[in-house]
Short mmCIF file of C-alpha atoms and ligand atoms in Angstrom, two decimals:
data_model
loop_
_atom_site.label_atom_id
_atom_site.label_comp_id
_atom_site.label_asym_id
_atom_site.label_seq_id
_atom_site.Cartn_x
_atom_site.Cartn_y
_atom_site.Cartn_z
CA MET A 141 29.60 19.56 2.07
CA THR A 142 31.02 17.28 -0.62
CA LYS A 143 28.89 16.38 -3.58
CA LYS A 144 27.06 13.10 -2.98
CA ARG A 145 25.73 10.48 -5.33
CA ILE A 146 22.63 8.77 -4.02
CA GLY A 147 20.51 5.95 -5.38
CA ILE A 148 16.75 5.57 -5.27
CA LEU A 149 14.55 2.58 -5.99
CA THR A 150 10.90 1.63 -5.69
CA SER A 151 10.16 -1.83 -4.37
CA GLY A 152 7.05 -3.99 -3.84
CA GLY A 153 3.63 -3.24 -5.28
CA ASP A 154 3.23 0.18 -6.86
CA CYS A 155 0.81 2.82 -5.59
CA ALA A 156 -0.12 6.40 -6.32
CA GLY A 157 2.42 8.96 -5.14
CA LEU A 158 5.66 7.11 -5.93
CA ASN A 159 6.58 9.54 -8.71
CA ALA A 160 5.89 12.45 -6.38
CA VAL A 161 8.36 10.92 -3.89
CA ILE A 162 11.03 10.46 -6.58
CA ARG A 163 10.52 14.05 -7.76
CA ALA A 164 10.87 15.40 -4.20
CA VAL A 165 14.11 13.48 -3.66
CA VAL A 166 15.56 14.67 -6.97
CA HIS A 167 14.61 18.31 -6.36
CA ARG A 168 15.98 18.33 -2.80
CA ALA A 169 19.20 16.60 -3.83
CA ASP A 170 19.63 18.97 -6.76
CA LEU A 171 19.43 21.96 -4.42
CA LEU A 172 22.30 20.41 -2.46
CA GLY A 173 24.26 19.86 -5.67
CA TRP A 174 24.00 16.05 -5.42
CA GLU A 175 23.44 13.47 -8.13
CA VAL A 176 20.53 10.99 -7.97
CA VAL A 177 20.70 7.61 -9.69
CA GLY A 178 17.36 5.89 -10.29
CA ILE A 179 17.69 2.09 -10.03
CA LEU A 180 15.18 0.38 -12.31
CA ASN A 181 12.74 -2.38 -11.30
CA GLY A 182 13.71 -2.49 -7.63
CA THR A 183 16.55 -4.77 -6.62
CA ALA A 184 16.07 -6.68 -9.92
CA GLY A 185 17.82 -3.78 -11.66
CA LEU A 186 20.94 -4.48 -9.61
CA LEU A 187 21.23 -8.01 -10.96
CA LYS A 188 22.14 -6.65 -14.39
CA ASP A 189 25.76 -5.99 -15.21
CA PRO A 190 26.02 -3.01 -15.40
CA PRO A 191 22.96 -2.31 -13.20
CA ASP A 192 19.83 -1.04 -14.87
CA CYS A 193 19.74 2.60 -13.83
CA ARG A 194 19.72 6.17 -15.00
CA VAL A 195 20.76 9.50 -13.58
CA LEU A 196 17.69 11.58 -12.70
CA ASP A 197 17.54 15.28 -13.39
CA PRO A 198 14.91 17.76 -12.10
CA ASN A 199 14.07 18.44 -15.74
CA ASP A 200 12.99 14.79 -16.11
CA PHE A 201 10.00 15.66 -13.98
CA GLY A 202 8.65 18.58 -16.02
CA GLY A 203 5.13 19.34 -14.88
CA THR A 204 3.44 16.01 -15.31
CA VAL A 205 5.33 13.19 -13.63
CA MET A 206 4.37 13.98 -10.03
CA ARG A 207 0.72 13.78 -11.07
CA LEU A 208 1.02 10.27 -12.48
CA GLY A 209 0.31 6.96 -10.78
CA GLY A 210 2.79 4.11 -11.04
CA THR A 211 6.54 4.54 -10.80
CA ILE A 212 8.80 5.79 -13.55
CA LEU A 213 11.52 3.53 -12.11
CA GLY A 214 9.49 0.33 -12.33
CA THR A 215 9.16 -2.06 -9.42
CA THR A 216 8.66 -5.69 -8.52
CA ASN A 217 6.96 -7.53 -5.69
CA LYS A 218 8.49 -10.83 -6.71
CA GLY A 219 11.93 -12.30 -6.48
CA ASN A 220 13.08 -12.15 -2.89
CA PRO A 221 16.87 -11.95 -3.48
CA PHE A 222 17.56 -14.27 -0.54
CA ALA A 223 15.58 -17.04 -2.23
CA PHE A 224 15.31 -15.88 -5.84
CA PRO A 225 13.09 -18.11 -7.99
CA MET A 226 15.15 -19.64 -10.82
CA ALA A 227 13.81 -20.90 -14.15
CA ASP A 228 14.26 -24.55 -13.13
CA GLY A 229 12.01 -24.11 -10.08
CA SER A 230 14.85 -23.94 -7.56
CA THR A 231 15.74 -20.85 -5.52
CA LYS A 232 19.10 -19.14 -5.21
CA ASP A 233 20.54 -16.64 -2.75
CA LEU A 234 21.52 -13.61 -4.87
CA THR A 235 22.64 -11.38 -2.00
CA ASP A 236 26.23 -11.11 -3.24
CA GLU A 237 25.17 -10.21 -6.78
CA ILE A 238 22.84 -7.46 -5.55
CA ILE A 239 25.39 -6.00 -3.16
CA LYS A 240 27.94 -6.08 -5.99
CA GLY A 241 25.42 -4.16 -8.13
CA PHE A 242 24.97 -1.53 -5.41
CA LYS A 243 28.72 -1.18 -4.92
CA SER A 244 29.39 -0.81 -8.65
CA LEU A 245 27.25 2.35 -8.63
CA ALA A 246 29.54 3.96 -6.03
CA LEU A 247 26.61 5.40 -4.09
CA ASP A 248 26.99 7.32 -0.85
CA ALA A 249 23.52 6.19 0.20
CA VAL A 250 20.37 4.64 -1.18
CA ILE A 251 16.72 5.56 -0.62
CA GLY A 252 14.33 2.60 -0.73
CA ILE A 253 10.63 3.33 -1.18
CA GLY A 254 8.74 0.29 0.06
CA GLY A 255 6.45 -1.49 2.48
CA ASP A 256 7.23 -3.93 5.28
CA GLY A 257 8.27 -6.78 2.96
CA SER A 258 10.61 -4.58 0.92
CA PHE A 259 12.14 -3.01 4.00
CA ALA A 260 12.86 -6.41 5.54
CA ILE A 261 14.82 -7.29 2.38
CA LEU A 262 16.52 -3.92 1.89
CA ASN A 263 17.50 -3.63 5.54
CA LYS A 264 19.11 -7.08 5.51
CA LEU A 265 20.95 -6.25 2.27
CA ALA A 266 22.13 -2.95 3.78
CA GLN A 267 23.42 -4.68 6.90
CA GLN A 268 25.20 -7.42 4.97
CA GLY A 269 26.64 -5.08 2.34
CA GLY A 270 27.45 -2.09 4.54
CA LEU A 271 25.04 0.12 2.56
CA ASN A 272 23.68 3.41 3.84
CA LEU A 273 19.92 2.94 3.61
CA VAL A 274 17.07 5.36 4.24
CA GLY A 275 13.46 4.17 3.83
CA ILE A 276 10.31 5.94 2.67
CA PRO A 277 7.05 4.12 3.50
CA LYS A 278 4.53 3.39 0.78
CA THR A 279 1.67 0.95 0.74
CA ILE A 280 -2.01 1.26 -0.05
CA ASP A 281 -2.56 -1.20 2.81
CA ASN A 282 -1.25 1.36 5.39
CA ASP A 283 -0.10 -1.51 7.56
CA LEU A 284 3.47 -0.37 8.20
CA GLY A 285 4.11 0.47 11.84
CA MET A 286 5.37 3.73 13.38
CA THR A 287 3.80 5.94 10.71
CA ASP A 288 0.23 7.22 10.71
CA MET A 289 0.27 7.25 6.92
CA SER A 290 2.17 5.59 4.12
CA VAL A 291 2.24 7.00 0.59
CA GLY A 292 -0.58 5.59 -1.56
CA PHE A 293 -3.13 4.87 1.18
CA ASP A 294 -5.02 8.13 0.89
CA THR A 295 -5.43 7.71 -2.87
CA ALA A 296 -6.60 4.10 -2.52
CA VAL A 297 -9.22 5.16 0.04
CA SER A 298 -10.30 8.00 -2.18
CA VAL A 299 -10.78 5.62 -5.14
CA ALA A 300 -12.76 3.19 -2.98
CA THR A 301 -14.89 6.03 -1.63
CA GLU A 302 -15.59 7.25 -5.16
CA ALA A 303 -16.59 3.70 -6.09
CA LEU A 304 -19.18 3.76 -3.29
CA ASP A 305 -20.38 7.15 -4.55
CA ARG A 306 -20.95 5.52 -7.91
CA LEU A 307 -22.52 2.37 -6.54
CA GLN A 308 -25.05 4.14 -4.33
CA PRO A 309 -27.23 5.67 -7.10
CA THR A 310 -27.40 2.43 -9.07
CA ALA A 311 -28.10 0.48 -5.87
CA ALA A 312 -30.97 2.86 -5.06
CA SER A 313 -32.32 2.69 -8.62
CA HIS A 314 -32.59 -1.11 -8.51
CA ASP A 315 -33.39 -1.79 -4.84
CA ARG A 316 -30.12 -3.68 -4.52
CA VAL A 317 -27.44 -4.55 -2.06
CA MET A 318 -24.11 -3.48 -3.51
CA LEU A 319 -20.97 -5.12 -2.18
CA LEU A 320 -17.56 -3.58 -2.85
CA GLU A 321 -14.41 -5.67 -2.35
CA VAL A 322 -11.32 -3.56 -1.71
CA MET A 323 -7.63 -4.44 -1.31
CA GLY A 324 -5.69 -4.68 1.94
CA ARG A 325 -3.26 -7.49 2.69
CA ASP A 326 -3.73 -8.24 5.62
CA ALA A 327 -5.29 -5.22 7.24
CA GLY A 328 -8.69 -3.60 6.89
CA HIS A 329 -7.64 0.06 6.82
CA ILE A 330 -8.87 0.77 3.28
CA ALA A 331 -12.23 -0.90 3.90
CA LEU A 332 -12.75 0.88 7.22
CA SER A 333 -11.92 4.38 6.00
CA ALA A 334 -13.69 4.08 2.66
CA GLY A 335 -16.69 2.47 4.29
CA ILE A 336 -17.07 5.37 6.72
CA ALA A 337 -16.44 7.99 4.02
CA GLY A 338 -18.74 6.29 1.51
CA GLY A 339 -21.70 5.70 3.81
CA ALA A 340 -21.51 1.90 4.01
CA ASP A 341 -24.02 -0.02 6.10
CA VAL A 342 -21.69 -2.94 6.70
CA ILE A 343 -17.86 -2.96 6.76
CA LEU A 344 -16.05 -6.28 6.98
CA ILE A 345 -12.38 -6.29 7.91
CA PRO A 346 -10.06 -9.20 8.69
CA GLU A 347 -9.62 -7.99 12.26
CA VAL A 348 -13.29 -8.56 13.19
CA PRO A 349 -14.85 -12.04 13.08
CA TYR A 350 -18.30 -11.85 11.51
CA SER A 351 -21.37 -13.96 10.92
CA ILE A 352 -23.62 -14.01 7.86
CA GLU A 353 -26.64 -13.80 10.20
CA SER A 354 -25.37 -10.55 11.69
CA ILE A 355 -24.79 -9.01 8.23
CA ALA A 356 -28.23 -10.15 7.03
CA GLU A 357 -29.85 -8.73 10.16
CA LYS A 358 -28.30 -5.31 9.52
CA ILE A 359 -29.31 -5.26 5.86
CA LYS A 360 -32.88 -6.29 6.68
CA ALA A 361 -33.03 -3.57 9.34
CA VAL A 362 -31.90 -0.98 6.77
CA LYS A 363 -34.69 -2.07 4.40
CA GLU A 364 -37.27 -2.22 7.18
CA GLY A 365 -36.22 1.28 8.15
CA GLY A 366 -37.45 2.48 4.76
CA ARG A 367 -34.29 2.55 2.67
CA ASN A 368 -34.37 0.48 -0.50
CA PHE A 369 -30.64 -0.23 -0.86
CA ALA A 370 -27.62 -1.16 1.23
CA LEU A 371 -23.87 -0.80 0.77
CA VAL A 372 -21.37 -3.37 2.03
CA VAL A 373 -17.57 -3.00 1.92
CA VAL A 374 -15.38 -6.05 2.39
CA SER A 375 -11.62 -6.24 2.61
CA GLU A 376 -10.03 -8.87 0.36
CA ALA A 377 -8.30 -10.46 3.37
CA VAL A 378 -11.56 -11.29 5.16
CA LYS A 379 -11.89 -15.03 5.67
CA THR A 380 -14.98 -17.17 5.11
CA PRO A 381 -16.99 -17.90 8.27
CA GLU A 382 -15.10 -21.22 8.36
CA GLY A 383 -11.82 -19.34 8.59
CA GLU A 384 -10.57 -19.88 5.05
CA ASN A 385 -8.85 -17.18 2.98
CA LEU A 386 -10.10 -17.20 -0.61
CA GLU A 387 -7.35 -16.87 -3.18
CA VAL A 388 -6.78 -16.70 -6.90
CA VAL A 389 -3.94 -18.79 -8.30
CA TYR A 390 -2.11 -17.05 -11.14
CA HIS A 391 0.01 -18.56 -13.87
CA GLY A 392 3.18 -19.89 -12.29
CA GLY A 393 1.39 -20.78 -9.07
CA GLU A 394 1.49 -17.35 -7.45
CA THR A 395 -1.49 -16.67 -5.21
CA ARG A 396 -3.29 -13.45 -4.27
CA TYR A 397 -6.43 -12.81 -2.27
CA GLY A 398 -9.59 -12.89 -4.34
CA GLY A 399 -13.10 -14.25 -4.14
CA ILE A 400 -14.45 -13.19 -0.75
CA GLY A 401 -16.63 -10.47 -2.34
CA HIS A 402 -18.46 -12.90 -4.62
CA TYR A 403 -18.65 -15.50 -1.88
CA LEU A 404 -20.28 -13.07 0.55
CA GLY A 405 -22.46 -11.53 -2.17
CA SER A 406 -24.22 -14.83 -2.77
CA GLN A 407 -24.45 -15.57 0.97
CA ILE A 408 -26.08 -12.17 1.54
CA ALA A 409 -28.52 -12.63 -1.35
CA GLU A 410 -29.47 -16.05 -0.05
CA SER A 411 -29.96 -15.03 3.55
CA THR A 412 -31.75 -11.72 2.90
CA GLY A 413 -33.60 -12.48 -0.32
CA PHE A 414 -32.37 -9.13 -1.69
CA GLU A 415 -30.80 -8.80 -5.10
CA THR A 416 -27.07 -8.33 -4.57
CA ARG A 417 -24.28 -7.28 -6.94
CA VAL A 418 -20.54 -7.41 -6.36
CA THR A 419 -17.78 -5.07 -7.54
CA VAL A 420 -14.11 -5.99 -7.08
CA LEU A 421 -12.01 -2.83 -7.20
CA GLY A 422 -8.55 -4.42 -7.45
CA HIS A 423 -5.63 -2.54 -8.94
CA VAL A 424 -7.79 0.48 -9.82
CA GLN A 425 -6.90 1.55 -6.26
CA ARG A 426 -3.22 1.77 -7.16
CA GLY A 427 -2.76 3.17 -10.63
CA CYS A 428 -4.30 6.62 -10.58
CA PRO A 429 -3.13 10.19 -9.95
CA PRO A 430 -2.27 10.71 -6.28
CA THR A 431 -4.57 12.79 -4.09
CA TYR A 432 -3.26 16.10 -2.79
CA ASN A 433 -2.68 14.40 0.55
CA ASP A 434 -0.42 11.73 -0.97
CA ARG A 435 1.49 14.39 -2.93
CA VAL A 436 2.10 16.42 0.21
CA LEU A 437 3.16 13.33 2.15
CA ALA A 438 5.41 12.24 -0.72
CA SER A 439 7.03 15.67 -0.84
CA ALA A 440 7.65 15.85 2.91
CA PHE A 441 9.01 12.29 2.96
CA GLY A 442 11.31 12.86 -0.04
CA VAL A 443 12.82 16.00 1.48
CA LYS A 444 13.27 14.38 4.91
CA ALA A 445 14.95 11.30 3.41
CA VAL A 446 17.57 13.43 1.65
CA ASP A 447 18.08 15.45 4.82
CA LEU A 448 18.70 12.26 6.81
CA ILE A 449 21.44 11.36 4.34
CA LYS A 450 22.88 14.87 4.71
CA GLU A 451 23.01 14.30 8.48
CA GLY A 452 24.61 10.89 8.00
CA ARG A 453 21.71 9.10 9.69
CA PHE A 454 21.07 5.69 8.15
CA GLY A 455 18.91 2.63 8.85
CA ARG A 456 16.07 5.12 9.38
CA MET A 457 12.60 5.31 7.85
CA VAL A 458 10.82 8.63 7.49
CA ALA A 459 7.38 8.60 9.09
CA TRP A 460 4.33 10.78 9.68
CA GLN A 461 3.35 11.23 13.31
CA ASN A 462 1.20 13.92 14.91
CA ARG A 463 1.29 16.32 11.92
CA GLN A 464 5.07 16.06 11.61
CA VAL A 465 7.55 14.18 9.49
CA VAL A 466 9.89 12.29 11.80
CA ASP A 467 12.26 9.34 11.46
CA VAL A 468 12.26 5.94 13.12
CA ALA A 469 14.46 2.85 12.97
CA ILE A 470 13.51 0.75 9.92
CA GLU A 471 13.63 -2.35 12.12
CA ASP A 472 11.11 -0.85 14.54
CA ALA A 473 8.73 0.05 11.72
CA ILE A 474 8.83 -3.49 10.33
CA ALA A 475 8.34 -5.00 13.77
CA ALA A 476 5.32 -2.81 14.52
CA TYR A 477 3.08 -4.21 11.75
CA GLN A 478 -0.21 -2.33 12.06
CA GLN A 479 -3.59 -3.97 11.61
CA VAL A 480 -6.76 -2.07 12.48
CA ASP A 481 -6.80 -1.39 16.21
CA LEU A 482 -10.23 -2.39 17.47
CA GLU A 483 -10.04 0.29 20.16
CA SER A 484 -9.25 3.03 17.63
CA THR A 485 -11.26 6.14 16.87
CA LEU A 486 -12.29 4.91 13.45
CA VAL A 487 -13.68 1.61 14.74
CA HIS A 488 -15.56 3.53 17.41
CA THR A 489 -16.79 6.03 14.81
CA ALA A 490 -18.09 3.29 12.52
CA ARG A 491 -19.96 1.60 15.33
CA ALA A 492 -21.30 4.89 16.66
CA LEU A 493 -22.68 5.70 13.21
CA GLY A 494 -24.63 2.46 13.28
CA ILE A 495 -22.37 0.76 10.74
CA SER A 496 -22.25 -2.98 11.32
CA LEU A 497 -18.86 -4.66 11.38
CA GLY A 498 -20.67 -7.96 11.07
CA ASP A 499 -19.66 -9.06 14.58
CA LYS A 500 -20.59 -12.55 15.56
O1 LIG B 49 0.25 -4.81 -0.82
C1 LIG B 49 -0.39 -4.07 -1.79
C2 LIG B 49 -1.39 -4.89 -2.56
O2 LIG B 49 -2.06 -4.03 -3.47
C3 LIG B 49 -2.40 -5.63 -1.70
O3 LIG B 49 -3.41 -4.79 -1.22
C4 LIG B 49 -2.85 -6.69 -2.65
O4 LIG B 49 -3.33 -7.82 -1.97
C5 LIG B 49 -1.59 -7.03 -3.41
O5 LIG B 49 -0.74 -5.92 -3.30
C6 LIG B 49 -1.79 -7.36 -4.87
O6 LIG B 49 -0.58 -7.76 -5.41
P1 LIG B 49 -0.32 -7.86 -6.98
O7 LIG B 49 -0.10 -6.47 -7.50
O8 LIG B 49 0.91 -8.70 -7.08
O9 LIG B 49 -1.53 -8.49 -7.61
#
C-alpha cells in the first residue's frame, strides 16, 4: 500500500464529538503510515492561497483534545461556495477556486464531517472537481437520513436532559411551569428524547400540530392530580398555532429560529393561570465535552472513513445502523432527511407514558 495523503475538514455548525472524530482519523491513518492534512474553517480554508491547513500528527491530540467540544479545525455554516456572499451584497460562484484549493493540496482523498447541508455542497464539489470524498455525519439535530445516530446528538440530548434535571427542583420549589426550548432545525429529535429522559409533561415538536388548549388541559390535569409543577419541552422549530415560525434576525440579516419558547410560555401562563418561566438552551447544547456515546461513535466513524479510503470506496458516508458501522451513498443520506417518525417507538413511548404532545 502506497503512502496516502488525506484531507479532513469540519463543515456546518459545530457539535460535541468533532475533535474525537478528527483524532480517530489521525490515529487510524497514522497506523497505515498516511499523512493527514487538516483544512481550516471548512471550505473557507480552501479559498486562501495557499489553503489554510496544517498537517495533523497523533501527538497533536495528547490526552485532552478528544474530550473537548468544538472543532480544532474551525468550521463555518455560512458561505455556500456556489453562491458565496460578497461584501457588496452580490453572490459569486467560487466552485473553481475551492476545487483549485483542494487540488493544490495534492490529496488522495478528503473526509468531510458535516450534516445534510454540508454534504450537499461537498458532494457537488467532489463530483465537479473529481475529488475522492468520504463523509462522516454530525449534527445535534440528528436529522440526516440512513444513520440512526449522527455525532453530537447524544451530547445535545444529554445537556437538555440535565437542564430538565436542574429545572425540576426549582419548578417544584415555586409551584411553576418550566418551559425549556431546545434546538433542532427542523426536526424534534432532541426535544423528544430529552423530554422522555427528563420527565417532561408536554413535548412539542414541529412534526405534531398542537393547540394551546390541549397543552393547558394537560398542565391543569397534572396540577389537579396533586403535583405542584409541570415541565414542558419545545423544539425551536415549532410554529405558532397560526403556522408561523418565530425567528431572530442577526446582524447582516441572517435569521435563526428563536422565540417560540417565550411565545408559548406566556400563552401557557395566560391559559392556565400558573406562573411560568422559560429557559432557552441554545448553543449550550453544542459546546461541551462529548458523552461517552458520542466519543465511541466518533471513533468508529473515524476508523471506518479511513478504511473506506483504503478500499478506494468514495462518495460514501459512514453510518450507524443496527449496532454496526456501515457505509451508504452520500446522495442517499441527503435524500433521506429524517424528521421524527410519528409511528416510531419514541413517539409511542412518550404517549404511553402519558406525556402530551399537545395534539390538536
Ligand atoms: O443545525 C444545528 C443547529 O444547532 C440548529 O439546531 C440550530 O437551529 C442552528 O444550528 C443554529 O445555528 P447557528 O450556530 O448559526 O446559530
